[in-house]
Coordinates of C-alpha atoms in Angstrom, one line a residue:
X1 CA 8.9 47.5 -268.1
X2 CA 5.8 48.8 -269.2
X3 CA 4.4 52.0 -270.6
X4 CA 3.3 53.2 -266.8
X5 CA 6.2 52.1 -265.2
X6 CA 8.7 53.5 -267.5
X7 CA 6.5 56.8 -267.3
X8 CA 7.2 56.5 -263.4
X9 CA 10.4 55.8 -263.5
X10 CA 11.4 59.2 -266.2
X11 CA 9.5 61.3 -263.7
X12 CA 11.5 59.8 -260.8
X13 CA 14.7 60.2 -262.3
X14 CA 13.5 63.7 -264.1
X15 CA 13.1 64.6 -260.3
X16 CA 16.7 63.9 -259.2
X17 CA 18.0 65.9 -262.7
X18 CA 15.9 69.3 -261.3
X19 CA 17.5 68.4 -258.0
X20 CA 21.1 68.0 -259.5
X21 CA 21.3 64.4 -257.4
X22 CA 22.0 62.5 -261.3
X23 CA 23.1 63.3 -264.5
X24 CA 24.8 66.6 -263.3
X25 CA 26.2 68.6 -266.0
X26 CA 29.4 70.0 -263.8
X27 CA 31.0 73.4 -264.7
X28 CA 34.5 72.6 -264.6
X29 CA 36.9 70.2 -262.5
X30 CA 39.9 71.6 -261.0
X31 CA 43.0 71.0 -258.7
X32 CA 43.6 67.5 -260.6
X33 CA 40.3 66.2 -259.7
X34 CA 39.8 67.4 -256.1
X35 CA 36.9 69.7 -256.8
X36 CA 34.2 69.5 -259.0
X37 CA 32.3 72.5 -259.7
X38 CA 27.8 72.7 -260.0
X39 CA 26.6 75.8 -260.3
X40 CA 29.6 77.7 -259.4
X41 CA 29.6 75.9 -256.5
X42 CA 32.9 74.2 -255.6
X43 CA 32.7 70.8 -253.9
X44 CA 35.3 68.1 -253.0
X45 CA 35.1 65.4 -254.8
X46 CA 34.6 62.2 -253.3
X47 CA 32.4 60.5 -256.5
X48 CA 35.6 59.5 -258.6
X49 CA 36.9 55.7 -259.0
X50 CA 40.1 56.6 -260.4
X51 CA 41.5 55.7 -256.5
X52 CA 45.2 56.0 -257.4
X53 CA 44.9 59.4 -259.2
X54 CA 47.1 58.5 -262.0
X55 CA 44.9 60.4 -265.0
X56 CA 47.1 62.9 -264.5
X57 CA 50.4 61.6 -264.3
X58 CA 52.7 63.7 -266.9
X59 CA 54.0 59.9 -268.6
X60 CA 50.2 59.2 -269.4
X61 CA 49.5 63.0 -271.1
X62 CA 52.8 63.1 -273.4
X63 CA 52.3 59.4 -274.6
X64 CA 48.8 59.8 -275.5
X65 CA 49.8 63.4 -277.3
X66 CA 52.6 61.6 -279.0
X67 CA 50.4 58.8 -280.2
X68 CA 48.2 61.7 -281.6
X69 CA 50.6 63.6 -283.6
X70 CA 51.6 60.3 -285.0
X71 CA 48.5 58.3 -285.5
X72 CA 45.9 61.3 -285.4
X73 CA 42.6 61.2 -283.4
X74 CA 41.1 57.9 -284.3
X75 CA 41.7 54.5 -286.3
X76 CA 37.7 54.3 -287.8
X77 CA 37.6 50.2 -288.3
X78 CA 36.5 47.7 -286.2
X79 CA 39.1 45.1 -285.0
X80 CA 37.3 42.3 -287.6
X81 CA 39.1 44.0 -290.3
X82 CA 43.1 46.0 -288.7
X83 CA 43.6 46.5 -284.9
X84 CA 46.2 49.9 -284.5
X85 CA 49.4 48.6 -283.5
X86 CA 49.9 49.3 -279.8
X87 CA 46.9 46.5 -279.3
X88 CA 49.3 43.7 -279.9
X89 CA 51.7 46.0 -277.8
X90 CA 49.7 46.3 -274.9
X91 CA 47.7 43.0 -275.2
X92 CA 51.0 40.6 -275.0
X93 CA 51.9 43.1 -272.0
X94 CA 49.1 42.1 -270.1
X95 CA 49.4 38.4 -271.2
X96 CA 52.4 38.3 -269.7
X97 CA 51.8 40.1 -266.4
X98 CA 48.6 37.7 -265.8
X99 CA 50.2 34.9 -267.2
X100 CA 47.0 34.1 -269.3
X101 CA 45.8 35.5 -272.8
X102 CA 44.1 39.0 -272.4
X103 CA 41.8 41.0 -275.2
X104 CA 41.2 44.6 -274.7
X105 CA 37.8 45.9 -275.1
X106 CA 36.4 49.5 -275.6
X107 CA 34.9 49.0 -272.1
X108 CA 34.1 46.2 -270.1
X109 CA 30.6 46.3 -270.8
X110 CA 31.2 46.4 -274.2
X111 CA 33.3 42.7 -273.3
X112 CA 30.5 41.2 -271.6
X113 CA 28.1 42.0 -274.5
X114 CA 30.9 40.0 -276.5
X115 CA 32.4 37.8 -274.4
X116 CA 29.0 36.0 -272.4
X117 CA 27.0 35.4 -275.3
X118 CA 30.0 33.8 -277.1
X119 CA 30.8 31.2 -274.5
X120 CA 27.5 30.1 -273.2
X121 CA 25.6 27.9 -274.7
X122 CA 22.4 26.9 -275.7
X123 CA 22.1 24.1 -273.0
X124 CA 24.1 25.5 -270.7
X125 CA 22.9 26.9 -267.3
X126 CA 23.6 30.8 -265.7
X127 CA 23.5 31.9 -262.2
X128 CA 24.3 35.3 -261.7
X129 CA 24.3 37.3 -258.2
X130 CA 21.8 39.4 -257.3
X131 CA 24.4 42.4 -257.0
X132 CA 25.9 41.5 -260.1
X133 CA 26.4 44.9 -262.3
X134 CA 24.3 46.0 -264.7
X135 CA 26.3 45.5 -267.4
X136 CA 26.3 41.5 -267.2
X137 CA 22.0 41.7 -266.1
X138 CA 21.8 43.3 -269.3
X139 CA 24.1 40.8 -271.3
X140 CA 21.8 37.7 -270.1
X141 CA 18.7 39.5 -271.5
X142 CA 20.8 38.1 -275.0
X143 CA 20.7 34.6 -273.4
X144 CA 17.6 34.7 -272.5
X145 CA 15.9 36.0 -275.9
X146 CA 17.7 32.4 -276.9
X147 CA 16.0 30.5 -274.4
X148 CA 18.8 29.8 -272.0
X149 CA 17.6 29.6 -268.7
X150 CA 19.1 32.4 -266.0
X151 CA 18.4 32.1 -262.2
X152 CA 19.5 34.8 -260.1
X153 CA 20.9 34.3 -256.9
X154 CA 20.9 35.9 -253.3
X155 CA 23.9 38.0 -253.4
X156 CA 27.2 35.9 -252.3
X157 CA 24.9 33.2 -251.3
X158 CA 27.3 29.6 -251.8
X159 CA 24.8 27.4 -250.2
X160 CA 22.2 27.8 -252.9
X161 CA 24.8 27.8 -255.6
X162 CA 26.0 24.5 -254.1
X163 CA 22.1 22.8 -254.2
X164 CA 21.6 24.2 -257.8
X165 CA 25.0 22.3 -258.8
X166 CA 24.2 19.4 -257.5
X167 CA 20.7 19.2 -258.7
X168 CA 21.8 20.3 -262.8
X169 CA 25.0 18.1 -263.0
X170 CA 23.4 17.1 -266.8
X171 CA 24.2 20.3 -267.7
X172 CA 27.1 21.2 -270.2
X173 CA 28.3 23.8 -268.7
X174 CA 26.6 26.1 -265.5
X175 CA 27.9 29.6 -265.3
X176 CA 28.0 31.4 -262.8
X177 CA 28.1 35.4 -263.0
X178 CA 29.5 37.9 -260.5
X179 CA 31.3 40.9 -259.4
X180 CA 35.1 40.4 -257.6
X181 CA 34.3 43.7 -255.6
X182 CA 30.8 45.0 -255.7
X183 CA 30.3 48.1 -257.4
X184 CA 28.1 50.1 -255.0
X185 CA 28.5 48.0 -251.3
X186 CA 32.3 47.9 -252.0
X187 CA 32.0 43.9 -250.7
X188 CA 34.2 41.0 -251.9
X189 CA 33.1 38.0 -253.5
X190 CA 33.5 34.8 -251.5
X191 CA 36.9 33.6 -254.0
X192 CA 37.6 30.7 -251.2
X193 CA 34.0 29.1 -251.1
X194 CA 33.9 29.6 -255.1
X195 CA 37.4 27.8 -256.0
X196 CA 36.0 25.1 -253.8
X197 CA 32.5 24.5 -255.8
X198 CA 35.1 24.6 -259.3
X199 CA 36.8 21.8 -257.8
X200 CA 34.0 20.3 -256.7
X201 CA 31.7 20.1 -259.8
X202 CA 33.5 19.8 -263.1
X203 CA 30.6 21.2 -265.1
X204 CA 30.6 24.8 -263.0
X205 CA 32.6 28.2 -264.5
X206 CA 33.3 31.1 -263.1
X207 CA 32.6 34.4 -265.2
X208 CA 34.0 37.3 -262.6
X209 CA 34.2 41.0 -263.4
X210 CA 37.0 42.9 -261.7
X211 CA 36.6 45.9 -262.7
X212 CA 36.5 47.9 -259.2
X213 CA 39.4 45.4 -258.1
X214 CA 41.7 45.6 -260.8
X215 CA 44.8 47.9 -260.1
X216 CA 44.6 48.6 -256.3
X217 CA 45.1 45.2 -255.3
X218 CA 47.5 42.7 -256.5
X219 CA 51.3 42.9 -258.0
X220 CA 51.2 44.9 -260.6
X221 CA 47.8 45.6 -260.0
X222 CA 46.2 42.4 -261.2
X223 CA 43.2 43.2 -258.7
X224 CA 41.2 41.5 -256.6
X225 CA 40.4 37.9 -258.1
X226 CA 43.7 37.1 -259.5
X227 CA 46.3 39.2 -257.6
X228 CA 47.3 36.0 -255.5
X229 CA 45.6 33.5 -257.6
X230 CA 46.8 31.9 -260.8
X231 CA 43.5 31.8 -263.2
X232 CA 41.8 28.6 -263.1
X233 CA 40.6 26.5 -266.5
X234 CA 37.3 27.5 -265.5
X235 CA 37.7 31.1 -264.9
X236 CA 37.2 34.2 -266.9
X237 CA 37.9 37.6 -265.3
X238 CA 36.9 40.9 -266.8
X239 CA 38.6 44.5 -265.8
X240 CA 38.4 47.7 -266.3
X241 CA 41.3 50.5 -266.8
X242 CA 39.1 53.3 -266.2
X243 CA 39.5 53.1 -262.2
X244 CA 42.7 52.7 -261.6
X245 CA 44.8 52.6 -264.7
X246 CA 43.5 56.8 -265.5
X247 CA 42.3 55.8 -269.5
X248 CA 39.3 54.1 -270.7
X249 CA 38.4 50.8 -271.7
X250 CA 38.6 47.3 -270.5
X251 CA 39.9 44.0 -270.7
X252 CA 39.1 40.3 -270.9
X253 CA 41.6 37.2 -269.4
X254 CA 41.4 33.7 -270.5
X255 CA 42.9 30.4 -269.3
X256 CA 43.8 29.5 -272.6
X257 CA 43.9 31.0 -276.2
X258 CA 40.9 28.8 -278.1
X259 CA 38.3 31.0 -275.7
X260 CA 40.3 33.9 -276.3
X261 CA 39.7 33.6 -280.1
X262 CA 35.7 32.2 -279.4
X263 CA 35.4 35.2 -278.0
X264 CA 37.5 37.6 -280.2
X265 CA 36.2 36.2 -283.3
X266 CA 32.4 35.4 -282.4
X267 CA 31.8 38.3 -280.3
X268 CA 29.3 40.7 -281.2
X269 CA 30.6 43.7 -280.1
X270 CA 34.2 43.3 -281.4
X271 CA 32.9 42.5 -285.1
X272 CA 30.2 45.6 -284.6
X273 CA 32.1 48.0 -282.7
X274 CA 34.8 50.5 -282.8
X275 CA 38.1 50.2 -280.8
X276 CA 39.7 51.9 -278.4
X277 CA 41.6 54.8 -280.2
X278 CA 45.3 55.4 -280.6
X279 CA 45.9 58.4 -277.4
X280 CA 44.0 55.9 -275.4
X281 CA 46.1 52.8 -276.1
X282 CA 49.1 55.0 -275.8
X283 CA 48.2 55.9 -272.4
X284 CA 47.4 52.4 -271.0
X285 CA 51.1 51.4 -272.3
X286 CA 52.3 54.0 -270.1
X287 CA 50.4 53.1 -267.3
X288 CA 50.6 49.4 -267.5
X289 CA 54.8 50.4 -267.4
X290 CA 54.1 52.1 -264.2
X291 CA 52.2 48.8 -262.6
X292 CA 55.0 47.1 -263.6
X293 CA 57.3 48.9 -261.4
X294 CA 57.7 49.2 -258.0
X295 CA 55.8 52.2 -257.9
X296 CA 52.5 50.8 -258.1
X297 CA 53.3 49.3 -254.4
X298 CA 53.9 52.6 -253.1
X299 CA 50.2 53.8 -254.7
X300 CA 48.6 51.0 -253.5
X301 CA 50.0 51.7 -249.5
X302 CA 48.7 54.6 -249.6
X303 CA 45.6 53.9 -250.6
X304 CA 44.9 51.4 -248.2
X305 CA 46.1 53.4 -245.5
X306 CA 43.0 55.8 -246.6
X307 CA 41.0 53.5 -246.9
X308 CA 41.9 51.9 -242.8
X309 CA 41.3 55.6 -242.0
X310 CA 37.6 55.8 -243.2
X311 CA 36.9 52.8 -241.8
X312 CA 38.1 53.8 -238.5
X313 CA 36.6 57.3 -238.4
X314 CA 33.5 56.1 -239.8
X315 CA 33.0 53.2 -237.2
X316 CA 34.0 55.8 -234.5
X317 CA 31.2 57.6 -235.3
X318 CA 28.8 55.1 -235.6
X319 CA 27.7 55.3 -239.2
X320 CA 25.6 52.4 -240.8
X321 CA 28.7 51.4 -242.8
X322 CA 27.7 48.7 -245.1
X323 CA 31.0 45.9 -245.2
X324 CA 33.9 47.5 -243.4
X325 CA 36.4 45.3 -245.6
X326 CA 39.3 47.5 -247.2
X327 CA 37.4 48.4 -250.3
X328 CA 37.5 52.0 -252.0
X329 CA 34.4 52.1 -252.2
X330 CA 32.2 52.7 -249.4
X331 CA 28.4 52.5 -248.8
X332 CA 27.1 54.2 -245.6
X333 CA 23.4 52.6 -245.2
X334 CA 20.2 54.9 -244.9
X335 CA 17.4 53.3 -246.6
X336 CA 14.3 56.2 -246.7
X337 CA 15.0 57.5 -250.4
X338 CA 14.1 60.9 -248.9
X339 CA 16.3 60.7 -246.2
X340 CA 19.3 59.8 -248.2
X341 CA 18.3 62.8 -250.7
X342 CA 17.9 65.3 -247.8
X343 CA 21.4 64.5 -246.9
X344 CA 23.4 64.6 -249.8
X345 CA 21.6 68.1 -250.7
X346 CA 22.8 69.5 -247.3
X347 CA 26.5 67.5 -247.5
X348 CA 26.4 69.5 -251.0
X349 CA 25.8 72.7 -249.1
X350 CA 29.0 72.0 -247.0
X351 CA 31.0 71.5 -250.5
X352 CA 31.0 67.8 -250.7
X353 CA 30.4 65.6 -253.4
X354 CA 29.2 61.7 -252.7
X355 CA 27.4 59.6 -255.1
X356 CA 24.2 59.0 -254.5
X357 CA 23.0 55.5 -254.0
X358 CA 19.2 54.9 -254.9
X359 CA 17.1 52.5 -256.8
X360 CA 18.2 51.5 -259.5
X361 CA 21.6 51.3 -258.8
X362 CA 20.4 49.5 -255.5
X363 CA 17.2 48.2 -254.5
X364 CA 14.0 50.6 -253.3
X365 CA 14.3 50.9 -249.7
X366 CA 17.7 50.4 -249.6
X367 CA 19.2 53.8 -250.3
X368 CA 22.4 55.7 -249.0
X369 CA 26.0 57.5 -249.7
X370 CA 28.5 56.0 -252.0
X371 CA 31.6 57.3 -251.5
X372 CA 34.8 56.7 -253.6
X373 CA 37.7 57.3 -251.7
X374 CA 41.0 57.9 -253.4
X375 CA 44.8 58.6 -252.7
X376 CA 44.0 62.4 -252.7
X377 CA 41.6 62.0 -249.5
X378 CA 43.9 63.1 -246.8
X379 CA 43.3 62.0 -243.3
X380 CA 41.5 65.3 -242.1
X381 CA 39.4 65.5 -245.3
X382 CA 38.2 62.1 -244.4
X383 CA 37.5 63.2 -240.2
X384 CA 35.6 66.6 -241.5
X385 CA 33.7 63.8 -244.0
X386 CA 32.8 61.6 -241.8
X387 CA 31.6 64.2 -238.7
X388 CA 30.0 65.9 -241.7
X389 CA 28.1 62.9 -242.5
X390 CA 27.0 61.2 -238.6
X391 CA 25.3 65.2 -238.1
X392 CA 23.8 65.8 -241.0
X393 CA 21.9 61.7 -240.8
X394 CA 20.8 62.6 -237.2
X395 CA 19.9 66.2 -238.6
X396 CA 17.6 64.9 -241.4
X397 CA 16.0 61.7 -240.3
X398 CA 15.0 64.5 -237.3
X399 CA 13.3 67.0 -239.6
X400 CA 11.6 64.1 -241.8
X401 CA 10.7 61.7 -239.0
X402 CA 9.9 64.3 -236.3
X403 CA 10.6 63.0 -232.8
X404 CA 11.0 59.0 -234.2
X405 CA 15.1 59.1 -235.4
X406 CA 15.4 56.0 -232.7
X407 CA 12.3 54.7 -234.3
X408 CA 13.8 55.3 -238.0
X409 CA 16.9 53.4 -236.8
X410 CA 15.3 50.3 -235.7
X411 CA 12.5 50.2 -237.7
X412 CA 13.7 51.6 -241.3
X413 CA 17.6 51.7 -241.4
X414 CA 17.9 48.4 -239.4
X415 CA 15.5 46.4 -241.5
X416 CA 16.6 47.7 -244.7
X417 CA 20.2 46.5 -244.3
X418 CA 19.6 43.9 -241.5
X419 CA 22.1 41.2 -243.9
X420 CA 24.8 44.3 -244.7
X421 CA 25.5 45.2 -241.2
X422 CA 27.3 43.8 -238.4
X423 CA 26.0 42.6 -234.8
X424 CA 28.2 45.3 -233.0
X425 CA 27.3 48.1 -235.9
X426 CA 23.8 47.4 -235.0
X427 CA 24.2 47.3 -231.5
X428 CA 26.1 50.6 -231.9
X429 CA 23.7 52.5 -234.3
X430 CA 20.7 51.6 -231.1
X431 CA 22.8 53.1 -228.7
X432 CA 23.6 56.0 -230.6
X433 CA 21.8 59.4 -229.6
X434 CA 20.1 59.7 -233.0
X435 CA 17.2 62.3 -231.5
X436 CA 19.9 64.8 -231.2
X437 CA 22.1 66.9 -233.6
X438 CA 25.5 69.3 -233.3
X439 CA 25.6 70.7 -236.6
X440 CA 25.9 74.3 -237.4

């Protein structure tokens, strides 16, 4: 990015700072998480991807204060030299629920800045999805200061993944990099087509990061990718505690243990970097008990049974909602970057709190409302949400576009997410009566 554009770019996001749309420095958080508070104002909160709500479970608090009073605040050394002792604890408990060899990471980007540059090599070949997160875009810039080739590919797109196998089968290895669910769309990767293609073409590897999968889906909350598959040979998944397990940090499965050691000993990050502190690792023991239990079922009903919900009440209403597959995470589509500012200023104004989806979390044009839903959403929350929302999108396409909100439909909102929408969604969103608006 040059000087220009990275001048552009601070003033654009300096922009959404003044209008406390990013960065927002929050005055407190109360009622367990429910509310956030911005300015004294008090807004529920639907911007959290801790969707079970565990963070605050009592086991988690008095393990992590226990750990504490024995261990103190921190262990300063990296994991090259002395790991604290609940890493071998909570690493052979993981092994043993994914039935593979798992190494815990400070985060998960943090493992992908080990973990890709360690196992890709120099004549090797990687694909990664357009949608991918940002966390592995950034670890192939590494790959590609060493001259190994990257070619990005239309998001979930198997056909041209198929043609670029079959055209590079002279390759050692060809990699290819993706998310299990996508981090702002809340859409699945296409597991099926992919395990197909690995049996397929000996030379291709999956690198999947599960992060917004892991814990919500799967026994024990093995997530998305392996909760009813068994890894392959030519698998690695990523995941992240900080969604669902209520601590931070991340971890890395292998099929076997000589990657997990590539990895452990060659990577970067792990060498350079600090671990994940004592409380911490104290608190994902305590969790990772409770996912062992039969509890974790109960957690995962009910947020599925939230999640059904949205989906219902948002397709009732119409709403542009991008992928209505049982994800937490939900996109509803807008596209105009001042139309999708307009209307989370005035959804703040009514007390809610959604994430705000804009360049460069997706692309320009492309904007809309990210909303995390959780197991503290409760049904009429989620109808007052979702009315909130249909009004206040007629209400401010109206006062941008004049007279045009049929126009803005067809011309703006449809184009922009013509491959994210379904036929009857379409269909729906032309018949709606977008010129008018019953807000008060």
């Amino acid at each position: 990015m040059g000087n220009s554009n990275m001048t552009d770019f601070y003033n654009y996001m300096d922009n959404m700072v003044k209008d406390d749309l990013l960065h927002i420095e929050l005055d407190n958080i109360t009622e367990q998480g429910k509310y956030i508070h911005i300015k004294e104002k008090k807004l529920r909160h639907y911007g959290s991807c801790s969707y079970l709500c565990i963070e605050h479970d009592e086991r988690l608090k008095k393990a992590a204060i226990a750990e504490i009073l024995t261990s103190g605040t921190q262990v300063s050394a990296s994991r090259a030299y002395i790991s604290h002792p609940l890493y071998l604890e909570v690493e052979q408990r993981l092994s043993k629920m994914y039935d593979a060899h798992v190494l815990l990471t400070s985060t998960t980007t943090l493992g992908h800045f080990s973990a890709i540059p360690a196992l890709v090599e120099a004549d090797d070949l990687v694909l990664i999805d357009h949608q991918a997160h940002a966390s592995m875009q950034l670890a192939t810039k590494i790959l590609q200061a060493s001259g190994i080739s990257i070619k990005h590919i239309p998001h979930n797109d198997i056909h041209a993944i198929d043609l670029i196998l079959n055209e590079n089968q002279h390759k050692r290895k060809i990699w290819y990099l993706t998310d299990g669910v996508f981090s702002m769309y809340g859409d699945l990767a296409p597991l099926d087509e992919l395990n197909q293609l690995l049996k397929k073409y000996n030379n291709f590897w999956l690198y999947i990061d599960d992060a917004h999968g892991a814990g919500w889906l799967g026994q024990h909350g093995k997530g998305y990718v392996l909760g009813k598959q068994v890894i392959s040979e030519k698998m690695i998944v990523t995941i992240s505690f900080a969604k669902c397990f209520g601590v931070t940090g991340g971890g890395i499965i292998f099929p076997n243990e000589t990657l997990y050691k590539t990895v452990r000993y060659c990577g970067p990050t792990f060498t350079f970097g600090g671990p994940i502190q004592p409380a911490n690792l104290a608190a994902l023991n305590a969790s990772l008990k409770i996912f062992n239990s039969q509890e974790q079922k109960t957690l995962q009903a009910q947020l599925t049974k939230t999640i059904d919900f949205f989906n219902q009440e948002a397709l009732k209403r119409n709403l542009p909602l991008i992928d209505s597959m049982n994800s937490p995470i939900r996109f509803i589509g807008i596209g105009d970057e001042s139309v999708t500012t307009l209307v989370i200023k005035k959804l703040m104004q009514e007390g809610i709190y959604v994430n705000l989806g804009i360049f460069p979390a997706v692309g320009k044009g492309k904007s809309g409302l990210r909303i995390a839903l959780n197991i503290s959403h409760t049904q009429q929350e989620i109808t007052v949400l979702c009315d909130l929302i249909h009004n206040i999108i007629k209400q401010s396409i109206k006062a941008i576009y004049s007279d045009n909100s049929h126009t803005y439909i067809e011309q703006v909102l449809l184009k922009s997410f013509e491959n994210n929408l379904s036929h009857s969604i379409k269909k729906k969103l032309i018949n709606d009566d977008w010129s008018t608006t019953n807000i008060t």
